[in-house]
Short mmCIF file of C-alpha atoms in Angstrom, two decimals:
data_model
loop_
_atom_site.label_atom_id
_atom_site.label_comp_id
_atom_site.label_asym_id
_atom_site.label_seq_id
_atom_site.Cartn_x
_atom_site.Cartn_y
_atom_site.Cartn_z
CA MET A 29 -0.03 0.18 0.07
CA CYS A 30 1.08 3.54 -0.78
CA ALA A 31 2.10 5.76 2.17
CA GLN A 32 -0.79 8.26 1.26
CA ASN A 33 -3.30 5.16 2.46
CA TYR A 34 -2.32 5.62 5.98
CA LYS A 35 -4.57 7.64 8.18
CA THR A 36 -3.70 9.11 11.67
CA GLY A 37 -6.92 9.96 14.18
CA SER A 38 -7.70 10.32 17.94
CA SER A 39 -7.63 6.53 19.48
CA ASN A 40 -11.05 8.20 21.01
CA ILE A 41 -12.48 6.66 17.58
CA ILE A 42 -16.64 7.81 18.68
CA MET A 43 -17.52 10.54 20.86
CA SER A 44 -20.52 8.99 21.86
CA ASP A 45 -22.42 6.22 23.61
CA TYR A 46 -21.61 2.82 21.96
CA PRO A 47 -20.28 0.00 24.51
CA ASP A 48 -19.53 -3.56 24.22
CA LEU A 49 -17.73 -3.79 21.44
CA ASP A 50 -17.33 -6.95 18.89
CA VAL A 51 -15.22 -6.02 15.79
CA ILE A 52 -14.38 -8.19 12.38
CA ARG A 53 -13.06 -7.77 8.91
CA VAL A 54 -14.30 -8.99 5.79
CA ASP A 55 -12.43 -8.58 2.79
CA ASP A 56 -11.79 -4.29 3.02
CA THR A 57 -14.56 -3.77 5.22
CA TYR A 58 -14.92 -3.44 9.15
CA TYR A 59 -17.55 -4.20 10.83
CA MET A 60 -18.35 -2.98 14.19
CA VAL A 61 -21.95 -4.06 17.07
CA SER A 62 -22.23 -2.65 19.70
CA THR A 63 -25.13 -3.02 22.93
CA THR A 64 -28.08 -0.94 22.46
CA MET A 65 -30.00 -2.00 26.03
CA HIS A 66 -33.67 -1.09 25.48
CA TYR A 67 -33.47 0.95 22.85
CA MET A 68 -35.34 0.25 19.54
CA PRO A 69 -34.50 -0.37 16.79
CA GLY A 70 -31.88 -2.60 18.31
CA CYS A 71 -28.02 -4.22 18.42
CA VAL A 72 -26.42 -1.61 15.94
CA ILE A 73 -23.70 -2.11 13.16
CA LEU A 74 -21.06 0.27 11.88
CA ARG A 75 -18.85 0.31 8.96
CA SER A 76 -15.63 1.29 8.52
CA TYR A 77 -12.71 1.31 5.78
CA ASN A 78 -9.71 2.40 8.53
CA LEU A 79 -11.08 1.62 11.77
CA LEU A 80 -10.84 5.62 12.50
CA ASP A 81 -13.91 6.84 10.57
CA TRP A 82 -17.18 4.71 11.19
CA GLU A 83 -20.85 5.22 9.94
CA PHE A 84 -23.89 3.36 10.12
CA CYS A 85 -24.36 -0.08 8.63
CA SER A 86 -27.96 -1.33 9.95
CA TYR A 87 -29.53 -2.39 13.10
CA VAL A 88 -30.18 -6.62 13.61
CA TYR A 89 -34.26 -5.92 14.51
CA ASP A 90 -36.69 -3.46 15.22
CA GLU A 91 -38.55 -5.03 17.81
CA LEU A 92 -36.84 -7.84 20.13
CA GLU A 93 -39.85 -9.14 22.43
CA LEU A 94 -43.62 -7.96 22.62
CA THR A 95 -42.99 -8.11 25.90
CA GLU A 96 -45.04 -5.86 28.81
CA GLY A 97 -41.56 -4.55 29.36
CA GLN A 98 -40.29 -3.98 25.84
CA THR A 99 -43.44 -1.92 25.30
CA LEU A 100 -43.74 -0.07 28.80
CA LYS A 101 -46.66 -1.32 29.18
CA ASP A 102 -46.05 -2.16 32.59
CA ASN A 103 -44.62 1.39 32.67
CA LYS A 104 -41.41 -0.13 34.49
CA GLY A 105 -39.44 -0.89 31.16
CA ILE A 106 -36.35 -2.97 30.68
CA TYR A 107 -33.94 -0.21 32.03
CA GLY A 108 -30.38 -1.75 32.39
CA ARG A 109 -30.93 -4.80 30.52
CA GLY A 110 -32.20 -5.75 27.36
CA MET A 111 -29.66 -6.69 24.65
CA TRP A 112 -25.90 -6.46 25.75
CA ALA A 113 -22.87 -7.57 24.24
CA ALA A 114 -23.16 -9.04 20.90
CA CYS A 115 -20.74 -10.97 19.34
CA LEU A 116 -20.63 -10.75 15.29
CA ARG A 117 -18.73 -13.27 13.01
CA TYR A 118 -18.64 -13.97 9.59
CA HIS A 119 -18.16 -17.43 8.65
CA GLU A 120 -18.58 -19.43 5.21
CA GLY A 121 -20.75 -16.60 3.71
CA LEU A 122 -22.99 -15.86 6.32
CA PHE A 123 -22.70 -13.06 9.21
CA TYR A 124 -24.07 -14.49 12.89
CA VAL A 125 -24.86 -11.95 15.69
CA THR A 126 -25.32 -13.73 18.76
CA PHE A 127 -26.39 -11.76 22.39
CA VAL A 128 -28.75 -12.77 25.84
CA ALA A 129 -31.32 -10.05 27.19
CA ASN A 130 -31.44 -10.01 30.51
CA ASP A 131 -35.18 -9.41 30.38
CA THR A 132 -36.22 -12.40 28.98
CA HIS A 133 -33.47 -14.42 30.09
CA LYS A 134 -33.05 -15.89 26.43
CA SER A 135 -29.74 -16.56 24.01
CA TYR A 136 -30.27 -15.17 20.60
CA LEU A 137 -29.21 -15.80 17.23
CA TYR A 138 -29.57 -13.85 14.05
CA THR A 139 -27.71 -14.67 10.90
CA SER A 140 -27.94 -13.06 7.31
CA GLU A 141 -26.07 -13.76 4.01
CA ASN A 142 -26.30 -9.64 3.77
CA ILE A 143 -25.41 -7.68 6.93
CA GLN A 144 -27.51 -5.23 6.06
CA GLY A 145 -30.37 -7.98 6.44
CA PRO A 146 -32.96 -9.30 6.53
CA TRP A 147 -31.87 -11.11 9.40
CA LYS A 148 -33.46 -14.43 10.58
CA LYS A 149 -34.09 -14.93 14.19
CA SER A 150 -34.01 -17.96 16.20
CA ASN A 151 -32.94 -18.64 19.89
CA ILE A 152 -29.88 -20.74 21.88
CA SER A 153 -30.64 -23.22 23.90
CA GLY A 154 -29.17 -21.75 27.16
CA PHE A 155 -28.13 -18.54 28.94
CA TYR A 156 -24.54 -17.88 27.79
CA HIS A 157 -23.75 -14.08 29.66
CA ASP A 158 -21.24 -11.95 27.16
CA MET A 159 -20.95 -14.92 24.64
CA SER A 160 -18.37 -15.11 22.08
CA VAL A 161 -18.46 -17.33 19.28
CA LEU A 162 -15.70 -19.03 17.82
CA PHE A 163 -16.13 -21.36 14.76
CA ASP A 164 -12.78 -23.65 14.92
CA ASP A 165 -11.00 -25.26 11.66
CA ASP A 166 -12.33 -28.40 12.07
CA GLY A 167 -15.22 -27.30 11.80
CA ARG A 168 -16.39 -27.49 15.86
CA VAL A 169 -18.13 -24.54 17.28
CA PHE A 170 -17.84 -22.83 20.72
CA VAL A 171 -19.12 -20.50 23.13
CA VAL A 172 -16.96 -19.01 25.88
CA SER A 173 -19.09 -16.91 28.16
CA GLY A 174 -19.55 -15.78 32.33
CA ASN A 175 -18.93 -13.97 34.62
CA MET A 176 -16.39 -14.18 37.39
CA ASN A 177 -16.28 -17.96 36.17
CA ILE A 178 -15.73 -18.62 32.32
CA TYR A 179 -16.66 -21.60 30.91
CA LEU A 180 -16.53 -23.22 27.29
CA THR A 181 -19.05 -24.74 25.83
CA GLU A 182 -19.14 -26.63 22.56
CA MET A 183 -22.29 -26.00 20.26
CA GLU A 184 -23.84 -27.70 17.67
CA LYS A 185 -22.88 -26.36 14.34
CA ASP A 186 -26.33 -24.59 13.80
CA LEU A 187 -26.00 -22.97 17.26
CA SER A 188 -28.99 -23.67 18.55
CA GLY A 189 -27.49 -25.02 21.37
CA PRO A 190 -24.59 -27.08 23.47
CA LYS A 191 -23.91 -30.54 21.62
CA LYS A 192 -24.62 -33.93 23.06
CA GLY A 193 -21.57 -35.19 24.49
CA GLY A 194 -19.47 -31.71 23.78
CA ILE A 195 -16.92 -30.11 25.93
CA ASN A 196 -18.48 -27.67 28.56
CA LYS A 197 -16.00 -26.91 31.71
CA LEU A 198 -14.79 -24.22 33.44
CA ILE A 199 -11.32 -22.82 31.44
CA ILE A 200 -10.83 -19.14 33.33
CA GLN A 201 -11.45 -18.34 36.94
CA ASP A 202 -10.76 -14.83 38.78
CA ASP A 203 -10.55 -14.34 42.37
CA PRO A 204 -13.69 -12.65 44.00
CA GLU A 205 -11.02 -11.35 46.74
CA LYS A 206 -8.93 -9.74 44.22
CA SER A 207 -11.50 -8.46 41.87
CA GLY A 208 -14.43 -5.48 42.24
CA LEU A 209 -15.69 -6.77 38.41
CA GLY A 210 -14.87 -10.30 37.79
CA TYR A 211 -14.00 -11.46 34.35
CA GLU A 212 -16.55 -11.19 31.75
CA GLY A 213 -17.01 -9.64 28.26
CA SER A 214 -15.13 -12.92 26.41
CA HIS A 215 -13.89 -12.71 22.98
CA ILE A 216 -12.34 -16.59 21.48
CA TYR A 217 -10.24 -15.92 19.00
CA LYS A 218 -7.82 -18.71 17.06
CA ILE A 219 -4.45 -17.15 16.47
CA ASN A 220 -1.56 -18.70 14.08
CA GLY A 221 -2.68 -21.96 16.12
CA LYS A 222 -3.58 -20.62 20.01
CA TYR A 223 -6.41 -20.15 21.15
CA TYR A 224 -6.96 -16.24 23.37
CA ASN A 225 -9.46 -14.85 25.21
CA PHE A 226 -9.89 -11.55 26.05
CA MET A 227 -11.50 -10.21 29.20
CA ILE A 228 -12.06 -7.23 31.34
CA HIS A 229 -12.26 -6.76 35.17
CA ILE A 230 -11.49 -4.62 37.97
CA PRO A 231 -8.79 -5.29 39.81
CA LYS A 232 -9.29 -4.14 43.46
CA GLY A 233 -8.17 -0.68 43.68
CA LYS A 234 -7.50 -0.39 40.04
CA MET A 235 -9.64 0.38 37.01
CA ARG A 236 -11.32 -1.03 34.16
CA THR A 237 -8.56 -3.71 32.77
CA GLU A 238 -8.18 -5.60 30.25
CA ALA A 239 -7.00 -9.48 30.18
CA CYS A 240 -5.95 -12.29 27.93
CA TYR A 241 -5.04 -15.98 28.55
CA VAL A 242 -4.08 -18.49 25.94
CA SER A 243 -3.72 -22.28 25.28
CA ASP A 244 -2.70 -24.32 22.88
CA LYS A 245 -5.79 -26.08 22.95
CA ILE A 246 -9.52 -25.01 23.07
CA GLU A 247 -10.43 -26.83 25.94
CA GLY A 248 -7.13 -25.62 28.09
CA PRO A 249 -5.01 -25.05 30.18
CA TYR A 250 -5.26 -21.40 29.67
CA THR A 251 -2.85 -18.99 31.36
CA GLY A 252 -2.59 -15.13 31.18
CA GLY A 253 -3.23 -12.10 33.09
CA ASP A 254 -3.41 -8.08 32.52
CA VAL A 255 -2.43 -6.95 29.05
CA LEU A 256 -3.44 -2.77 29.53
CA CYS A 257 -4.62 -0.65 32.79
CA SER A 258 -4.35 2.81 31.18
CA ASP A 259 -6.26 5.96 31.55
CA LEU A 260 -7.00 8.06 28.52
CA GLY A 261 -7.53 11.88 28.60
CA GLY A 262 -7.55 11.89 32.36
CA TRP A 263 -10.98 10.41 33.09
CA ASN A 264 -9.28 8.08 35.44
CA SER A 265 -10.92 5.60 33.53
CA GLY A 266 -9.68 2.38 31.74
CA VAL A 267 -9.69 1.25 28.60
CA ALA A 268 -10.97 -2.30 28.34
CA GLN A 269 -13.53 -4.64 26.66
CA GLY A 270 -13.88 -5.50 22.88
CA GLY A 271 -12.68 -7.39 20.11
CA ILE A 272 -9.12 -7.20 18.08
CA VAL A 273 -9.12 -7.19 14.53
CA GLN A 274 -6.48 -7.65 11.71
CA SER A 275 -6.22 -5.13 9.12
CA ASN A 276 -5.00 -5.74 5.78
CA ASP A 277 -1.33 -4.82 6.22
CA GLY A 278 -1.57 -7.84 9.21
CA LYS A 279 -1.37 -5.03 12.29
CA TRP A 280 -3.94 -6.06 14.75
CA TYR A 281 -5.77 -3.65 16.59
CA GLY A 282 -8.46 -3.88 19.51
CA ILE A 283 -11.79 -1.79 20.02
CA LEU A 284 -12.09 -1.28 23.47
CA PHE A 285 -14.50 1.51 25.43
CA GLN A 286 -13.58 3.92 28.27
CA ASP A 287 -16.03 5.17 30.48
CA HIS A 288 -16.77 9.11 30.05
CA GLY A 289 -19.40 9.70 32.39
CA ALA A 290 -22.72 11.13 31.44
CA LEU A 291 -21.53 10.69 28.04
CA GLY A 292 -21.43 7.00 28.13
CA ARG A 293 -18.71 3.88 27.27
CA ILE A 294 -16.57 5.97 23.86
CA PRO A 295 -14.92 3.11 21.86
CA VAL A 296 -11.17 3.25 21.68
CA LEU A 297 -8.56 1.79 19.36
CA VAL A 298 -5.78 0.61 20.46
CA PRO A 299 -2.54 -1.13 18.79
CA VAL A 300 -2.32 -4.61 19.52
CA ASN A 301 1.27 -6.59 18.81
CA PHE A 302 2.29 -9.78 20.36
CA GLU A 303 5.33 -10.60 22.35
CA ASN A 304 6.26 -14.73 22.17
CA ASN A 305 2.92 -15.16 21.01
CA PHE A 306 1.03 -13.37 24.17
CA PRO A 307 -0.91 -9.79 23.43
CA VAL A 308 0.32 -6.37 24.26
CA PHE A 309 -1.64 -3.73 24.00
CA GLY A 310 -1.30 0.14 23.01
CA GLU A 311 2.50 1.86 23.71
CA LYS A 312 5.21 2.37 25.93
CA ASP A 313 5.22 5.63 28.15
CA GLU A 314 8.91 7.06 29.31
CA LYS A 315 8.18 4.92 32.82
CA GLY A 316 8.06 2.09 30.45
CA ASN A 317 4.40 1.03 30.85
CA TRP A 318 1.92 0.58 28.71
CA ILE A 319 -1.07 2.96 27.56
CA ALA A 320 -3.47 3.98 25.53
CA PRO A 321 -2.43 6.71 23.04
CA LYS A 322 -3.73 9.42 22.40
CA GLU A 323 -3.33 8.95 18.57
CA VAL A 324 -3.13 5.66 15.88
CA THR A 325 -2.03 5.71 12.67
CA VAL A 326 -3.62 3.14 10.31
CA LEU A 327 -4.26 1.75 6.94
CA ASP A 328 -6.66 3.33 4.98
CA ASN A 329 -8.72 0.91 2.32
CA LYS A 330 -10.53 3.58 0.82
CA PRO A 331 -9.13 7.05 1.57
CA GLU A 332 -11.79 8.96 -1.14
CA HIS A 333 -15.11 6.94 0.85
CA LYS A 334 -17.15 9.97 2.57
CA TYR A 335 -18.93 8.69 5.52
CA GLN A 336 -22.10 9.49 6.94
CA PRO A 337 -22.21 11.15 10.44
CA LEU A 338 -23.36 9.16 13.10
CA PHE A 339 -25.41 12.25 14.05
CA GLU A 340 -28.48 14.04 12.01
CA ASN A 341 -30.55 16.80 11.82
CA GLY A 342 -34.40 16.52 11.08
CA PHE A 343 -36.15 13.26 11.79
CA THR A 344 -36.42 11.64 8.13
CA ASP A 345 -34.97 10.95 5.26
CA GLU A 346 -35.01 11.05 1.61
CA ALA A 347 -37.30 8.18 1.45
CA ASN A 348 -39.65 9.98 4.06
CA LYS A 349 -37.98 7.63 6.56
CA LEU A 350 -36.52 7.65 9.84
CA LYS A 351 -33.20 8.55 9.80
CA SER A 352 -30.57 5.88 11.73
CA VAL A 353 -29.26 8.03 14.32
CA TRP A 354 -33.20 7.89 15.93
CA GLN A 355 -33.79 5.08 18.10
CA TRP A 356 -37.52 4.61 20.33
CA ASN A 357 -37.39 4.58 23.87
CA HIS A 358 -38.55 0.66 24.08
CA ILE A 359 -40.72 -0.42 21.05
CA PRO A 360 -43.19 2.34 20.04
CA ASP A 361 -47.24 1.76 19.74
CA LYS A 362 -47.31 3.10 15.53
CA ASN A 363 -50.77 3.84 16.41
CA LEU A 364 -49.63 7.06 18.70
CA ALA A 365 -46.48 7.65 17.27
CA LYS A 366 -46.12 9.21 13.44
CA VAL A 367 -42.91 10.05 11.51
CA SER A 368 -43.38 12.05 8.30
CA ASP A 369 -42.26 14.89 6.55
CA ASN A 370 -39.37 15.24 9.05
CA ILE A 371 -42.39 15.91 11.68
CA PHE A 372 -42.91 13.84 15.00
CA THR A 373 -46.21 13.54 16.10
CA VAL A 374 -46.96 11.49 19.27
CA LYS A 375 -50.25 10.99 21.09
CA THR A 376 -51.05 9.53 24.79
CA ASP A 377 -53.10 6.76 25.64
CA LYS A 378 -52.45 5.94 29.42
CA ILE A 379 -51.18 7.81 32.92
CA VAL A 380 -48.00 7.99 33.92
CA LYS A 381 -46.15 10.02 36.58
CA ASN A 382 -42.63 10.72 34.76
CA VAL A 383 -40.79 10.86 31.39
CA VAL A 384 -39.18 7.70 31.57
CA GLN A 385 -42.70 5.77 31.68
CA ALA A 386 -44.09 7.67 28.47
CA SER A 387 -44.18 5.46 25.93
CA ASN A 388 -42.97 6.59 22.28
CA THR A 389 -40.17 8.63 22.92
CA LEU A 390 -37.83 9.44 20.37
CA THR A 391 -34.38 9.39 21.13
CA GLN A 392 -31.03 10.24 19.55
CA ARG A 393 -27.50 9.89 21.06
CA THR A 394 -25.57 12.94 22.27
CA PHE A 395 -22.01 13.26 20.37
CA THR A 396 -19.14 14.88 21.72
CA GLU A 397 -18.87 16.18 25.14
CA LYS A 398 -19.73 19.39 23.87
CA CYS A 399 -23.53 19.38 22.37
CA ILE A 400 -26.43 21.04 21.35
CA GLY A 401 -29.88 20.07 20.19
CA ARG A 402 -32.81 21.93 19.14
CA VAL A 403 -36.20 21.30 18.04
CA LYS A 404 -39.44 23.07 17.77
CA LEU A 405 -42.62 22.15 19.35
CA ASP A 406 -46.45 22.37 18.99
CA ALA A 407 -47.99 21.65 21.92
CA SER A 408 -51.37 22.95 21.11
CA LYS A 409 -53.19 20.07 21.41
CA ILE A 410 -52.22 18.92 24.55
CA LYS A 411 -54.37 17.80 27.29
CA GLU A 412 -54.63 19.10 31.08
CA GLY A 413 -51.79 17.69 33.18
CA ASP A 414 -49.80 16.76 29.80
CA TYR A 415 -45.86 17.37 29.77
CA ALA A 416 -44.55 17.78 26.01
CA GLY A 417 -41.03 18.16 25.62
CA PHE A 418 -37.44 17.98 25.68
CA CYS A 419 -35.56 15.74 27.53
CA ALA A 420 -31.68 15.25 28.37
CA LEU A 421 -32.64 11.13 29.14
CA GLU A 422 -30.76 8.91 31.53
CA GLY A 423 -31.34 7.87 35.32
CA GLU A 424 -30.62 10.99 36.29
CA TYR A 425 -32.52 12.98 33.80
CA ALA A 426 -33.40 16.75 33.23
CA PHE A 427 -36.53 18.12 30.48
CA ILE A 428 -37.82 21.73 29.67
CA ALA A 429 -41.53 20.58 28.52
CA VAL A 430 -45.09 23.00 27.96
CA THR A 431 -48.01 22.01 30.26
CA LYS A 432 -51.27 22.65 30.37
CA THR A 433 -53.12 23.49 33.38
CA ASP A 434 -56.58 25.80 33.50
CA GLY A 435 -56.75 26.32 30.08
CA LYS A 436 -53.29 27.97 30.30
CA TYR A 437 -49.71 26.52 28.23
CA TYR A 438 -46.65 26.84 30.86
CA LEU A 439 -42.96 26.22 30.00
CA VAL A 440 -41.24 23.97 33.31
CA THR A 441 -38.06 22.71 33.83
CA ALA A 442 -37.60 19.46 35.56
CA GLU A 443 -35.36 17.41 36.50
CA HIS A 444 -35.41 13.67 38.78
CA LYS A 445 -32.25 12.61 40.70
CA ILE A 446 -31.86 9.29 42.08
CA PRO A 447 -31.43 8.55 45.76
CA TYR A 448 -30.35 5.15 46.07
CA SER A 449 -26.41 4.08 44.54
CA PRO A 450 -25.72 4.97 41.07
CA TRP A 451 -24.48 1.61 40.91
CA SER A 452 -27.91 0.15 41.85
CA MET A 453 -29.38 -2.16 38.56
CA GLY A 454 -32.84 -3.53 38.71
CA VAL A 455 -34.75 -0.78 40.11
CA TYR A 456 -37.34 1.61 38.20
CA ASP A 457 -38.18 5.28 38.57
CA ASP A 458 -41.75 5.28 39.90
CA GLU A 459 -41.32 9.27 41.21
CA SER A 460 -42.67 12.87 39.43
CA PRO A 461 -39.95 14.50 38.67
CA PHE A 462 -39.59 17.78 40.74
CA ILE A 463 -40.39 20.92 38.82
CA LEU A 464 -37.64 23.76 39.04
CA GLN A 465 -39.55 26.55 37.42
CA LYS A 466 -42.89 27.22 35.70
CA ILE A 467 -43.73 30.23 33.91
CA GLU A 468 -46.90 31.27 31.71
CA LEU A 469 -46.25 31.37 27.84
CA ASP A 470 -48.24 33.25 25.16
CA GLY A 471 -48.79 30.10 23.04
CA PRO A 472 -48.40 26.69 22.76
CA VAL A 473 -45.50 26.98 19.92
CA VAL A 474 -42.25 27.07 21.65
CA ASN A 475 -38.11 26.11 20.16
CA LEU A 476 -36.44 24.40 22.88
CA GLN A 477 -32.75 23.79 23.44
CA LEU A 478 -30.29 21.35 25.17
CA LYS A 479 -26.72 22.65 26.05
CA PHE A 480 -24.53 19.38 27.07
CA ASN A 481 -20.90 20.24 28.86
CA LEU A 482 -19.84 16.49 29.41
CA GLN A 483 -16.33 17.41 30.70
CA TYR A 484 -15.35 15.56 33.29
CA ARG A 485 -16.76 16.40 36.51
CA LYS A 486 -18.49 19.38 34.67
CA GLU A 487 -21.73 16.95 33.27
CA ASN A 488 -24.76 19.15 33.42
CA VAL A 489 -27.07 20.01 30.88
CA GLN A 490 -28.44 24.06 30.41
CA LEU A 491 -32.39 23.97 29.46
CA MET A 492 -33.11 26.83 27.21
CA TYR A 493 -35.94 28.16 25.02
CA LEU A 494 -36.00 30.86 22.19
CA ASN A 495 -36.62 33.84 23.42
CA LYS A 496 -39.23 35.34 20.79
CA LYS A 497 -38.38 39.39 21.28
CA THR A 498 -34.62 39.01 21.67
CA GLY A 499 -34.61 36.06 19.33
CA GLU A 500 -31.58 34.63 21.55
CA TYR A 501 -32.13 31.33 23.70
CA GLU A 502 -32.42 31.85 26.79
CA ARG A 503 -31.37 29.21 29.93
CA ILE A 504 -34.32 28.93 32.53
CA GLY A 505 -32.60 28.12 36.15
CA MET A 506 -29.27 26.52 36.77
CA SER A 507 -27.40 24.18 35.28
CA SER A 508 -28.92 20.51 35.88
CA LYS A 509 -26.11 18.26 37.03
CA LEU A 510 -26.19 14.93 35.02
CA ARG A 511 -24.15 11.85 35.96
CA TYR A 512 -24.15 7.70 34.06
CA THR A 513 -26.05 5.58 36.74
CA LEU A 514 -26.71 1.55 36.39
CA ASP A 515 -30.50 1.81 36.42
CA GLN A 516 -30.38 2.64 32.69
CA PHE A 517 -26.81 1.33 32.08
CA VAL A 518 -26.60 4.10 28.82
CA GLY A 519 -24.78 7.91 28.44
CA VAL A 520 -27.37 10.58 28.21
CA ARG A 521 -29.34 11.29 25.15
CA PHE A 522 -31.73 13.79 23.60
CA ALA A 523 -35.06 13.14 24.00
CA CYS A 524 -38.38 14.24 22.40
CA PHE A 525 -41.47 13.25 24.41
CA MET A 526 -44.96 13.31 25.95
CA TYR A 527 -46.96 11.90 28.76
CA SER A 528 -49.92 12.83 30.52
CA THR A 529 -50.56 12.44 34.02
CA LEU A 530 -54.79 13.31 34.43
CA ASN A 531 -55.85 12.33 30.75
CA VAL A 532 -55.16 10.73 27.55
CA GLY A 533 -55.71 11.47 24.15
CA GLY A 534 -53.97 14.70 23.97
CA GLU A 535 -51.12 15.23 21.18
CA ALA A 536 -47.57 17.32 20.48
CA SER A 537 -45.21 17.54 17.19
CA PHE A 538 -41.69 17.96 17.08
CA THR A 539 -40.26 19.74 13.91
CA ASP A 540 -36.65 21.51 13.21
CA PHE A 541 -34.84 19.21 14.87
CA GLU A 542 -31.10 20.92 14.94
CA TYR A 543 -27.78 19.96 15.71
CA ASP A 544 -24.99 21.77 16.79
CA PHE A 545 -22.17 22.13 19.05
CA TRP A 546 -20.05 24.78 20.81
#
């Protein structure tokens, strides 16, 4: 390859919430899958030709299961659960995606001849936490999975379930006395005749750490240890968990993630070298320690390719379909939510207490540490006690909305803080948000703005509206603090929502969505 086909870029390859990464290369194209939890459509796959620049490729499914939780009919939802840590493979002309959903307690298999679908759905017998699939050279198929205790399970060739009489054994075990988070997030590979299993864990007193164990045989014994314990960008947060891939020029790279607070878990590209058949991640610092680099140089297979951004203005594309950057908060009710001609219209059919119980909320990821979203809201058809607005959505959320009281329209700001530990899981929000400020409007149509600062220890959102007299956006009250919590387990998003507290049947419309940076 010519020198000009190499590209240098930041190792923080996507400044947005794309966690639990698995990556493959098919010919000159890289594909990467990421966790999408409760958002629909789900199981996003991105595409790249150089590992630095990424664009949307496909979703594996529009809906996973029409349960009371996934449709939010139970007002609890599947926050902090849903699909996560998918495995992406390409074998003998077929793409495979496997994952578990922690609300249905099922293991899923999706297959397709085309990475863009359609995908065929089936179930795998058993439950395999953070599973990774290996198609071995001899035609046998294996799954490695588990937390703290890592198991190897030999599968039927069609991945329908464990092979009768096949291998099923514990191959790697973490020490619970020495780990805050035991080994998980397995990624199994066969490289030059050896078997490598990459995992994440958190040794007590340390940050997220990448580990690897190696064996000459699939069934073990496996030996190894930590391969990367490195902060990047001063976040006091390790770079770990993800897959590795070989580029067209023979070099190896890992795509891992790093916690960036309310912004979410950010993909990081790290060079990988093999010394004495053992992987070494990153580069050496002045003290001789291996660290995640700030910049990475890679071979660019298509330097002329123009990538579509992972954030966009508007709601619909040229075909008048919902743009791929938007996802629903749970499975929507298509009788109540409509997106057409860049207008998002939503109606209500149930009484709820807050925005996280509201059905048919439309979301887009925040992107970079300083981003802005603007939207025009027409609340002329809302009813008494309705709230329609723009939310910085995660476990601890804040929003600006229009409500109707005694026939008058009011602009309100509100927030919800979590009284329990940010590391609590399996909880749900059944509380009304705390109203911060309420001002009367002269009409039901208003332009709203969310202005984020997601820098380390500065994470907040400013709730703003367009003052028609001055033509400028003005903040209402103080900025609302944000933090990443495990009750939702995702980064903060822009969210257009509506919910009813007294009467059902109200309606709101959103137009003119704009993405900006500051």
